[in-house]
mmCIF file of N, CA and C in Angstrom:
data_model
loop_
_atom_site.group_PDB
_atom_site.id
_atom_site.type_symbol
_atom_site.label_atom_id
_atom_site.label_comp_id
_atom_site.label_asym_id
_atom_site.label_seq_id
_atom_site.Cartn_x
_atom_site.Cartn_y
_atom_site.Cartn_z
ATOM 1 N N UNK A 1 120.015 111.300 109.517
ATOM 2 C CA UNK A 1 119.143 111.661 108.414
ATOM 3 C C UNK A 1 118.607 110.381 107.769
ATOM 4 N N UNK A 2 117.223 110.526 107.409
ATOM 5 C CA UNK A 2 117.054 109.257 106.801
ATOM 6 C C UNK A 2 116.840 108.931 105.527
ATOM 7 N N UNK A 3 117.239 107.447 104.756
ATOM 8 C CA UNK A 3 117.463 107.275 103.501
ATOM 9 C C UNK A 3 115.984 107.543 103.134
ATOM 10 N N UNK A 4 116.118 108.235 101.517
ATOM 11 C CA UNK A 4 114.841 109.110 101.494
ATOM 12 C C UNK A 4 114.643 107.610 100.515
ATOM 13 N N UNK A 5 115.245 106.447 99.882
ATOM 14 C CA UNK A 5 114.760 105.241 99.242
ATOM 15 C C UNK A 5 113.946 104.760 99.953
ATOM 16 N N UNK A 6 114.405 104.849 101.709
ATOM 17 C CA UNK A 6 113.715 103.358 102.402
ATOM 18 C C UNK A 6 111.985 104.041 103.013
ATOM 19 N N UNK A 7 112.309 105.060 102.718
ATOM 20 C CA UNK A 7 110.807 106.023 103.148
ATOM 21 C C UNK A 7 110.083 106.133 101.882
ATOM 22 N N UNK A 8 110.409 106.091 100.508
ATOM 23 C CA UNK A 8 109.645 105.721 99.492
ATOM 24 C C UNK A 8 109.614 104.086 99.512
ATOM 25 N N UNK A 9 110.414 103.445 99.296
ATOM 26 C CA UNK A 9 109.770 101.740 99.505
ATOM 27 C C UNK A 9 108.329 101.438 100.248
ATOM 28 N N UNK A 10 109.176 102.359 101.393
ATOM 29 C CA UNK A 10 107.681 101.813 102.768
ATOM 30 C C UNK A 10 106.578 101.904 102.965
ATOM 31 N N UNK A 11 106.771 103.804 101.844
ATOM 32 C CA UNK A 11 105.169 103.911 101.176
ATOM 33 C C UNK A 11 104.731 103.147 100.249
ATOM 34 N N UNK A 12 105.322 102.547 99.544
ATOM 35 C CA UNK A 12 104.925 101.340 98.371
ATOM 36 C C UNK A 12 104.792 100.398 99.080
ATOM 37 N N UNK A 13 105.063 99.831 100.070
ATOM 38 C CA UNK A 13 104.669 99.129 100.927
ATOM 39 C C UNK A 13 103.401 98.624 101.435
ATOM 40 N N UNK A 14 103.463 100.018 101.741
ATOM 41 C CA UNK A 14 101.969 100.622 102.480
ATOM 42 C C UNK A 14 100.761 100.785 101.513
ATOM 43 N N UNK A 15 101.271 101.478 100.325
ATOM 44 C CA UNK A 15 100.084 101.277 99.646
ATOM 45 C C UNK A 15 99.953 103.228 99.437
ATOM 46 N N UNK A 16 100.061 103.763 100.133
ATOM 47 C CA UNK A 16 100.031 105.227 100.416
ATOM 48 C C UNK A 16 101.162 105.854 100.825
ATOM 49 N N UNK A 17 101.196 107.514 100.518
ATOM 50 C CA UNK A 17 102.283 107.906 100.968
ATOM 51 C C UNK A 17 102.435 108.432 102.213
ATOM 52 N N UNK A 18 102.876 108.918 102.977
ATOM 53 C CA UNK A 18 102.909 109.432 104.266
ATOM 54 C C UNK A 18 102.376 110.705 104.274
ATOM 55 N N UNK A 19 101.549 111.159 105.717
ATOM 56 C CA UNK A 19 100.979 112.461 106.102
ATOM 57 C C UNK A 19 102.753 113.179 106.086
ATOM 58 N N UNK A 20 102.442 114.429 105.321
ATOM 59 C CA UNK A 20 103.517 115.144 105.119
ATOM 60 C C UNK A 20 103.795 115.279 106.483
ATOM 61 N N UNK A 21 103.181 115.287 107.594
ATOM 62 C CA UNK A 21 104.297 116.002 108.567
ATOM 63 C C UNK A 21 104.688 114.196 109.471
ATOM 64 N N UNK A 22 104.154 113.381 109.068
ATOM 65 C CA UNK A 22 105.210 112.040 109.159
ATOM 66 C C UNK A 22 106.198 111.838 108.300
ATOM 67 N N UNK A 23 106.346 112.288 107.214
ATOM 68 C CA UNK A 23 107.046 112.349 106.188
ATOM 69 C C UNK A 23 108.694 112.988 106.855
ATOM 70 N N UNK A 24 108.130 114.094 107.019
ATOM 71 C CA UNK A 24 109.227 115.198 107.357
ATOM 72 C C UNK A 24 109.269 114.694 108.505
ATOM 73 N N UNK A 25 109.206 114.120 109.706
ATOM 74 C CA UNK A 25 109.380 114.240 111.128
ATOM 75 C C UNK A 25 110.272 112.801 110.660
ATOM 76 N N UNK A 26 110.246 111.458 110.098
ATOM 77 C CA UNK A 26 111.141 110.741 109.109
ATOM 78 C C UNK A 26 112.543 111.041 108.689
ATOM 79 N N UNK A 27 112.424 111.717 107.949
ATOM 80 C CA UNK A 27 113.232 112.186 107.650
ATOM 81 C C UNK A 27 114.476 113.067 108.050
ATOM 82 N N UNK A 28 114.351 113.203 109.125
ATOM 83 C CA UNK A 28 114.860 114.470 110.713
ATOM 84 C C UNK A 28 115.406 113.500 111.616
ATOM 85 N N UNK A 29 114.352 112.104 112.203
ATOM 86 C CA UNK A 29 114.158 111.789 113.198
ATOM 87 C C UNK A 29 114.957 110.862 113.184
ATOM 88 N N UNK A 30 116.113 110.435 114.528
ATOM 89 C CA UNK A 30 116.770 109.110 114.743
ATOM 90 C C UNK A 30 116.287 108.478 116.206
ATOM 91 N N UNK A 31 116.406 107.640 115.976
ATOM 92 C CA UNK A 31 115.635 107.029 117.174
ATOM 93 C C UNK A 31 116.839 107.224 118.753
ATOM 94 N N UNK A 32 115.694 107.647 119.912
ATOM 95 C CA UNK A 32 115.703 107.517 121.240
ATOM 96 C C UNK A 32 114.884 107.222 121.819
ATOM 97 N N UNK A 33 115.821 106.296 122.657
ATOM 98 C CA UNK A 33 115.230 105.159 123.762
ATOM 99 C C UNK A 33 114.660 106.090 125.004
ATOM 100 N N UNK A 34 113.223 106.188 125.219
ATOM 101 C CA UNK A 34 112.966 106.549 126.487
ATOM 102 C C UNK A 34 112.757 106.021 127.379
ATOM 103 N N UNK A 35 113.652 105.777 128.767
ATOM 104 C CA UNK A 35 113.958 105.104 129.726
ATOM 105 C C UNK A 35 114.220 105.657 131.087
ATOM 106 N N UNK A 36 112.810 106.096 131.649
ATOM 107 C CA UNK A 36 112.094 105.376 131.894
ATOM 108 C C UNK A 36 110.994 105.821 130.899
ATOM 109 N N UNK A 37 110.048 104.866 130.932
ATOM 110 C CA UNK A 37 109.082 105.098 129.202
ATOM 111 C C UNK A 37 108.875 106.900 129.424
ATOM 112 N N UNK A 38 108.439 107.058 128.222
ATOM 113 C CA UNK A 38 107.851 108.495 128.262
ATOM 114 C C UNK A 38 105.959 108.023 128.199
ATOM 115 N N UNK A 39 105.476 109.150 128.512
ATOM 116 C CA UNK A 39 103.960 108.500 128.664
ATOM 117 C C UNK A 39 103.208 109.297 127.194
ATOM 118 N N UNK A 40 101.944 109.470 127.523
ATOM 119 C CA UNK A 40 101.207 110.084 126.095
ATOM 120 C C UNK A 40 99.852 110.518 127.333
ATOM 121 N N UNK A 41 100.335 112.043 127.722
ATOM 122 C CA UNK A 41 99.136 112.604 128.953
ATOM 123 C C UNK A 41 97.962 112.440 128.532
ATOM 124 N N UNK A 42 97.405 111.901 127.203
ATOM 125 C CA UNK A 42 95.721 112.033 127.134
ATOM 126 C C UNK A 42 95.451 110.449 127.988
ATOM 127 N N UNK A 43 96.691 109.620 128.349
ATOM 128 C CA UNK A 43 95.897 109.064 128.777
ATOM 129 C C UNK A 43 97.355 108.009 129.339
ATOM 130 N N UNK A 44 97.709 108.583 130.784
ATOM 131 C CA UNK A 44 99.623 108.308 131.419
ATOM 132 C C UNK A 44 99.645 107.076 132.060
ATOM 133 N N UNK A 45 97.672 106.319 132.327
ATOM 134 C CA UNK A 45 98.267 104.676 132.733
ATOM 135 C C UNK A 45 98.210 103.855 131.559
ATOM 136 N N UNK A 46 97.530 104.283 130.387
ATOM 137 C CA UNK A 46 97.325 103.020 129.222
ATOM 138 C C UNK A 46 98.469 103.307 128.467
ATOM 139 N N UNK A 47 99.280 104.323 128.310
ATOM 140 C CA UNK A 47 100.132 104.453 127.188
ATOM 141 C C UNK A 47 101.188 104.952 127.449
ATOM 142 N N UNK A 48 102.617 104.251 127.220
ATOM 143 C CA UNK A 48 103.934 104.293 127.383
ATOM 144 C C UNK A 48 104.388 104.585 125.978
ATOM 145 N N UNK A 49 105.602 105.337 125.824
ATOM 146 C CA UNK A 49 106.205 105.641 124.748
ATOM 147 C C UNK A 49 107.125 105.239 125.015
ATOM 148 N N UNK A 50 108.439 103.751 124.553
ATOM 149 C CA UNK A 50 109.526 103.814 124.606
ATOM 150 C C UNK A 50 110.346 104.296 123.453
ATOM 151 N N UNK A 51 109.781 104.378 122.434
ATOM 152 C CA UNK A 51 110.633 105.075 121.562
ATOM 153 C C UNK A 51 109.927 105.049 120.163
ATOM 154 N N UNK A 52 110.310 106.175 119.020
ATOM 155 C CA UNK A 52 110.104 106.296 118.137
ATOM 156 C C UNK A 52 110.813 105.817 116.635
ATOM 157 N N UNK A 53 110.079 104.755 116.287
ATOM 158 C CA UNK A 53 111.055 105.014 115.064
ATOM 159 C C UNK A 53 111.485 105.139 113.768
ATOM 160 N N UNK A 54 112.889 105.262 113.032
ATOM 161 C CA UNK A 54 113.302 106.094 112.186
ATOM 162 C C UNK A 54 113.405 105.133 110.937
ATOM 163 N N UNK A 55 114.102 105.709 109.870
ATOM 164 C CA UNK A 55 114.564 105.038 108.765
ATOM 165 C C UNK A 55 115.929 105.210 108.612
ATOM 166 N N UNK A 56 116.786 104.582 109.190
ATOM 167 C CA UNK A 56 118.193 105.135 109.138
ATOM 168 C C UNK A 56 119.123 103.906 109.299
ATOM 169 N N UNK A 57 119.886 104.316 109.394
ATOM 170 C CA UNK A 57 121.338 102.778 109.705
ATOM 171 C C UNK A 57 121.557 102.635 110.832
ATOM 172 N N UNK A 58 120.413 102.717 111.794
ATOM 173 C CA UNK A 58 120.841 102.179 113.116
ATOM 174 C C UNK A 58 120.203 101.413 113.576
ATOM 175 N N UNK A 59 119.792 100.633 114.720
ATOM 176 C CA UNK A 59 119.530 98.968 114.850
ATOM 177 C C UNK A 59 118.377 98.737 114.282
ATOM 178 N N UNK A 60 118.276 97.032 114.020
ATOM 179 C CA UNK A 60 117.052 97.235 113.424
ATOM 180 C C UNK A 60 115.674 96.856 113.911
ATOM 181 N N UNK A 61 116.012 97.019 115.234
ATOM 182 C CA UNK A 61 114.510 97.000 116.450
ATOM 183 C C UNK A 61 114.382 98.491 116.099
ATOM 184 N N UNK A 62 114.821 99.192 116.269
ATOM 185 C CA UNK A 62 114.206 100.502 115.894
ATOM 186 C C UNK A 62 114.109 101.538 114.809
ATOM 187 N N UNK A 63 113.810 100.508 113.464
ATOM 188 C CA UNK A 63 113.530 101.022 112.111
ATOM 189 C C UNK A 63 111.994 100.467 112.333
ATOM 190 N N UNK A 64 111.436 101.589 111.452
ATOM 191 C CA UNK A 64 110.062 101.625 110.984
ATOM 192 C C UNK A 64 109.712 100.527 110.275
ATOM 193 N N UNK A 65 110.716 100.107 108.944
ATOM 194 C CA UNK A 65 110.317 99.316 108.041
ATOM 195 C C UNK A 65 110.919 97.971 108.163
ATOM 196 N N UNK A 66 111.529 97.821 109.310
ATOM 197 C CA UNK A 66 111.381 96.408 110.115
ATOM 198 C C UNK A 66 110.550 96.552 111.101
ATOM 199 N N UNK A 67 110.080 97.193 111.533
ATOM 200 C CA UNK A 67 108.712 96.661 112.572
ATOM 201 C C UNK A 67 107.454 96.575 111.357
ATOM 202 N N UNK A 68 107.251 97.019 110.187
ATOM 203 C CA UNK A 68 106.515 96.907 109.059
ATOM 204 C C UNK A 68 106.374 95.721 108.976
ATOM 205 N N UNK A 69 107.673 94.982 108.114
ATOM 206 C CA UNK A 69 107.665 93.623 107.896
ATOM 207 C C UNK A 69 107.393 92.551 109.236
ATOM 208 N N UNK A 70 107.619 93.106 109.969
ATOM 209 C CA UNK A 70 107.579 92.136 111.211
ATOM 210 C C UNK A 70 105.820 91.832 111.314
ATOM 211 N N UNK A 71 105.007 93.067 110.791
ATOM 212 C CA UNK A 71 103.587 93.060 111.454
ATOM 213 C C UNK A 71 102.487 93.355 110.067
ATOM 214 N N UNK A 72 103.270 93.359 109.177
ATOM 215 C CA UNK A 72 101.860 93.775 107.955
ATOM 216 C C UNK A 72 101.069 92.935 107.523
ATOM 217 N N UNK A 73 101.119 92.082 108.006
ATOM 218 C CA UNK A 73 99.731 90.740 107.962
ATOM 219 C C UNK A 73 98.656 90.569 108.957
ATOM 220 N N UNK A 74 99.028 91.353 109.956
ATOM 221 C CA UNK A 74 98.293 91.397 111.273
ATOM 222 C C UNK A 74 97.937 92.567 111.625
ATOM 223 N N UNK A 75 98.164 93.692 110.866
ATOM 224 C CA UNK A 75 98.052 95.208 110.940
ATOM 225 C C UNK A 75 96.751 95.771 109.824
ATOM 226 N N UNK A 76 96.305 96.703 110.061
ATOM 227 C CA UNK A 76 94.920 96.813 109.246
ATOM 228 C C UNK A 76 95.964 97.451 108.049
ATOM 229 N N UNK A 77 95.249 97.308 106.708
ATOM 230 C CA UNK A 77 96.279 97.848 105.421
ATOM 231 C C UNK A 77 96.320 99.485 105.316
ATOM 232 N N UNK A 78 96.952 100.002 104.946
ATOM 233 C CA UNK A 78 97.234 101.335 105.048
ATOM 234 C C UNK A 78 97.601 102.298 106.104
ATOM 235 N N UNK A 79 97.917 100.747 107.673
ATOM 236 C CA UNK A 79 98.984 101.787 108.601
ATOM 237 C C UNK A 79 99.930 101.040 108.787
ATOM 238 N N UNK A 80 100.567 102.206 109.461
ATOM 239 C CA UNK A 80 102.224 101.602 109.701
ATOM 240 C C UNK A 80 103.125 102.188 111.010
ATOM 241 N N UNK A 81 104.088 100.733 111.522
ATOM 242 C CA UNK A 81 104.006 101.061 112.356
ATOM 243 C C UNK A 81 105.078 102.515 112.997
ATOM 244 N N UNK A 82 104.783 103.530 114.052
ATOM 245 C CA UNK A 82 105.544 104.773 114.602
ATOM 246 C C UNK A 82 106.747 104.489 115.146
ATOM 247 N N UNK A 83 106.248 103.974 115.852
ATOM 248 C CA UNK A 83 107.124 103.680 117.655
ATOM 249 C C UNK A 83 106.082 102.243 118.608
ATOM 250 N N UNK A 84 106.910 101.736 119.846
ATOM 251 C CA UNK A 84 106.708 101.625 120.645
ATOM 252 C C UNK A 84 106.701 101.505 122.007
ATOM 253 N N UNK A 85 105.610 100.575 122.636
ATOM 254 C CA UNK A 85 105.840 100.930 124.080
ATOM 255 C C UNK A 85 106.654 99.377 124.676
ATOM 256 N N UNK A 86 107.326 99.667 126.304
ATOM 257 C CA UNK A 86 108.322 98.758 126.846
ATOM 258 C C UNK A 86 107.312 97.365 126.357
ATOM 259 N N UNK A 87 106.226 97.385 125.867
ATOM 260 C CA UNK A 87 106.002 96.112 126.429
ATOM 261 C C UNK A 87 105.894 95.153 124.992
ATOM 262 N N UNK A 88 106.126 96.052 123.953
ATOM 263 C CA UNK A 88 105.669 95.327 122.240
ATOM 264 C C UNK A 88 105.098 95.805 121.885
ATOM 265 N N UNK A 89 103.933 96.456 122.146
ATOM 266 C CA UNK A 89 103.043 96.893 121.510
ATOM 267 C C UNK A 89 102.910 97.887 120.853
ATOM 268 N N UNK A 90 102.680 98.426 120.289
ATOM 269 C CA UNK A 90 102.827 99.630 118.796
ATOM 270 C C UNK A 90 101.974 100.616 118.396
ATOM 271 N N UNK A 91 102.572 101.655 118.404
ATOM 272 C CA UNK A 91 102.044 102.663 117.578
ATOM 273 C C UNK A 91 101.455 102.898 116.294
ATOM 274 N N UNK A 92 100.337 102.982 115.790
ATOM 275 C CA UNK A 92 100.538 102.873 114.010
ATOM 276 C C UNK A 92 99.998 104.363 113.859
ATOM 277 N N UNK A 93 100.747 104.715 112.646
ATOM 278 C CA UNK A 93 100.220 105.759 111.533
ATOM 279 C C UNK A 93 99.050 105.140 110.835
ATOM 280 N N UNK A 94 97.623 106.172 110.592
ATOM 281 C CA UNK A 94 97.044 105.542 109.523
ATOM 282 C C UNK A 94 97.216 106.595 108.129
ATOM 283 N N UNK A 95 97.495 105.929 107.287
ATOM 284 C CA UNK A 95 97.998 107.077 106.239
ATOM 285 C C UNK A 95 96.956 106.865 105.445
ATOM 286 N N UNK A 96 95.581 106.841 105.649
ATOM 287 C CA UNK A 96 94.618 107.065 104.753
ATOM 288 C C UNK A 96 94.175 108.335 104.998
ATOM 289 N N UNK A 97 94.636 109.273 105.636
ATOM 290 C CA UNK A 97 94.336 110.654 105.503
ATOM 291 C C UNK A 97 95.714 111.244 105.769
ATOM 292 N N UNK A 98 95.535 112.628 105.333
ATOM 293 C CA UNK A 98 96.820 113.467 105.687
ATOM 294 C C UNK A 98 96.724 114.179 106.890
ATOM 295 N N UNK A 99 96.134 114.152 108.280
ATOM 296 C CA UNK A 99 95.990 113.908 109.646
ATOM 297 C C UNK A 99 96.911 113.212 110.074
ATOM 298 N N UNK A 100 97.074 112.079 109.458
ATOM 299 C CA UNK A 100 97.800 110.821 110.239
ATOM 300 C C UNK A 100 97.001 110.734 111.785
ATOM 301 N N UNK A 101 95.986 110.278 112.272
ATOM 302 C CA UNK A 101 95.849 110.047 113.191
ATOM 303 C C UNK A 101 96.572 108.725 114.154
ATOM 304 N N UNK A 102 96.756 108.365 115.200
ATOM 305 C CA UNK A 102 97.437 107.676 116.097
ATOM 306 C C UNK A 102 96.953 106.616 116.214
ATOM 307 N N UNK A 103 97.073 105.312 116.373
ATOM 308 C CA UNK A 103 96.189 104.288 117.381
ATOM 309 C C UNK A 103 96.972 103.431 117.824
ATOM 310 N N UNK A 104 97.284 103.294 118.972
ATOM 311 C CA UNK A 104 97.878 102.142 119.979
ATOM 312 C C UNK A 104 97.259 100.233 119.376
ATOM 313 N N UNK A 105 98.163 99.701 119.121
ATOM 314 C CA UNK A 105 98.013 98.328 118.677
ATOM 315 C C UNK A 105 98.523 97.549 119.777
ATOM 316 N N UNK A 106 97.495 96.760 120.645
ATOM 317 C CA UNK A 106 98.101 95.800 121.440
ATOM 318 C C UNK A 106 98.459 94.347 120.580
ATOM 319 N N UNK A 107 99.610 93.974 120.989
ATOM 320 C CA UNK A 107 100.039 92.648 119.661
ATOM 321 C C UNK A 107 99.577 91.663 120.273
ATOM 322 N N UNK A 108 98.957 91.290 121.341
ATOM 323 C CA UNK A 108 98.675 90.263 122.019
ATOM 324 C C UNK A 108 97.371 89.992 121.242
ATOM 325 N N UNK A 109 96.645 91.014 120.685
ATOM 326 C CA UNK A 109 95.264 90.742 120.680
ATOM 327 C C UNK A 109 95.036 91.009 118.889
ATOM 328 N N UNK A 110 94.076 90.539 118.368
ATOM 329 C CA UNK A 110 94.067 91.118 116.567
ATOM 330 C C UNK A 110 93.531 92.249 116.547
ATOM 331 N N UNK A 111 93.834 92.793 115.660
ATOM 332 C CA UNK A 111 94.045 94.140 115.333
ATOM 333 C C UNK A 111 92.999 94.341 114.552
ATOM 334 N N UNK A 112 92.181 93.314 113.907
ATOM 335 C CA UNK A 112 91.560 93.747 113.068
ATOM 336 C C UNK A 112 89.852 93.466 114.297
ATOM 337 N N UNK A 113 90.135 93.419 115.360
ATOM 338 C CA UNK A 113 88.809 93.304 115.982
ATOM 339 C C UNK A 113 89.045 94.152 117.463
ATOM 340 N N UNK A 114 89.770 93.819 118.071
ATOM 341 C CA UNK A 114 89.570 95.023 119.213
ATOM 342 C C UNK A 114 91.253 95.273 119.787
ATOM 343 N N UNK A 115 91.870 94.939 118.653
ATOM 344 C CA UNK A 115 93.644 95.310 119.341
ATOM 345 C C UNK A 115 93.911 96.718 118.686
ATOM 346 N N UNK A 116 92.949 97.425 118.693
ATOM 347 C CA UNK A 116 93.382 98.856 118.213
ATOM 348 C C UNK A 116 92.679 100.136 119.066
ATOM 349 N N UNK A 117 93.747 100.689 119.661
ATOM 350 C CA UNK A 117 92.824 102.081 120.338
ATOM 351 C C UNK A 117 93.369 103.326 119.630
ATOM 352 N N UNK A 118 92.479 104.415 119.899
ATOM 353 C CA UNK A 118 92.535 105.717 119.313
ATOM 354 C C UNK A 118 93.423 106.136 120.359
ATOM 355 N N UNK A 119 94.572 106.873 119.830
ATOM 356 C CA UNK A 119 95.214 107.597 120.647
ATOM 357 C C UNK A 119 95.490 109.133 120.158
ATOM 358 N N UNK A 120 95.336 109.773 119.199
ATOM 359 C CA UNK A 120 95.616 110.900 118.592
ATOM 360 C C UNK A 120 94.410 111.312 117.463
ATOM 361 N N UNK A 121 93.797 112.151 117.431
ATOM 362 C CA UNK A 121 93.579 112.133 115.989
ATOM 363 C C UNK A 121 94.565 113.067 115.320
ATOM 364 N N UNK A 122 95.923 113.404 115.097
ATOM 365 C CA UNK A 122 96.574 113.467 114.237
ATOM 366 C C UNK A 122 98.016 113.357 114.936
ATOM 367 N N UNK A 123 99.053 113.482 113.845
ATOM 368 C CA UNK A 123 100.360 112.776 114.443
ATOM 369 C C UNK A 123 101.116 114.094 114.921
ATOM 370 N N UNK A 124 100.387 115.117 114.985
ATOM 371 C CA UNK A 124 101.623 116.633 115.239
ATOM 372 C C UNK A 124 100.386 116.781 116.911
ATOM 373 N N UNK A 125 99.230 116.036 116.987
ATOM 374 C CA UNK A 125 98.925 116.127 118.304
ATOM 375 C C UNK A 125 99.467 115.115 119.089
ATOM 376 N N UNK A 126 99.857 113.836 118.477
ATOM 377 C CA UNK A 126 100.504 112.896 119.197
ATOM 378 C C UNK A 126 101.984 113.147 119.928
ATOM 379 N N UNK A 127 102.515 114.069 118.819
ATOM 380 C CA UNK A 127 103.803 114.134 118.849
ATOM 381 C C UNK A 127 103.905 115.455 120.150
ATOM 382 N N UNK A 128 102.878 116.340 120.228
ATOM 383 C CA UNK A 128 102.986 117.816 121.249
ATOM 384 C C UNK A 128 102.433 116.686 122.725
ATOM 385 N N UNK A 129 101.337 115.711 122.530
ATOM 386 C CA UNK A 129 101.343 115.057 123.659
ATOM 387 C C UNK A 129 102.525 114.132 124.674
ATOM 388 N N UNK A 130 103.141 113.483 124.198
ATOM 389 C CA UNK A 130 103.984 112.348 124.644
ATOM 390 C C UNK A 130 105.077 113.097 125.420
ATOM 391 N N UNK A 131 105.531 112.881 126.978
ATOM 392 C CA UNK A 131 106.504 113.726 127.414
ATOM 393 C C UNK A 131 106.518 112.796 128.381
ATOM 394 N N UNK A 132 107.903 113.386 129.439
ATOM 395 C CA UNK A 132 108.903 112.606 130.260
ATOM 396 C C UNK A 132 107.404 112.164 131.463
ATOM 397 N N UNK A 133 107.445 111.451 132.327
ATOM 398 C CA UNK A 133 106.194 111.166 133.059
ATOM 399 C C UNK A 133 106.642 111.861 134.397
#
């Protein structure tokens, strides 16, 4: 279950609060490692899912609000990061709408010019997409 402090911080963080059904899927969710990746079928060669993650007391490669701090200077303001894939690269929430739509962040490249792809437009289609490959 996750600390409902470190999911209000993160929205103060952020600047915004979370699309209620990121909110609640948070709050539920502990992180698993998918191994071998899980994919995201709108599109099974560009996008790997290794895992999602949580706000909870377990490692801290796979808390939300340490991959936050790790990337909120290099991340456009008002997303944050989901999950990611085997290779670094990241998932973000954009929480300027209550959609939450998806976009794949390659970290190699800036984010604020072409290291961002559309992968969802909302996070309960992201979440019905992503399965074992």
């Amino acid at each position: 279950m996750a600390d409902l402090s470190r999911i209000k911080a993160l929205e103060l963080a952020i600047g915004l609060p979370f699309p209620k059904s990121y909110r609640q899927f948070l709050e539920e969710h502990k992180w698993v490692s998918h191994w071998p990746e899980w994919i995201v079928r709108a599109n099974p060669d560009r996008w790997g899912v290794h895992g999602l993650f949580e706000l909870d007391g377990g490692a801290s490669y796979a808390q939300s609000d340490e991959a936050y701090r790790l990337v909120f200077d290099v991340i456009p303001n008002a997303f944050c990061p989901i999950g990611e894939d085997a290779s670094g690269n990241l998932y973000l929430i954009d929480c300027r709408t209550e959609a939450g739509p998806i976009f794949w962040w390659d970290h190699e490249r800036s984010a604020f010019s072409d290291g961002l792809e559309s992968v969802s437009e909302t996070f309960i289609k992201f979440l019905e997409d992503i399965a074992p490959e």
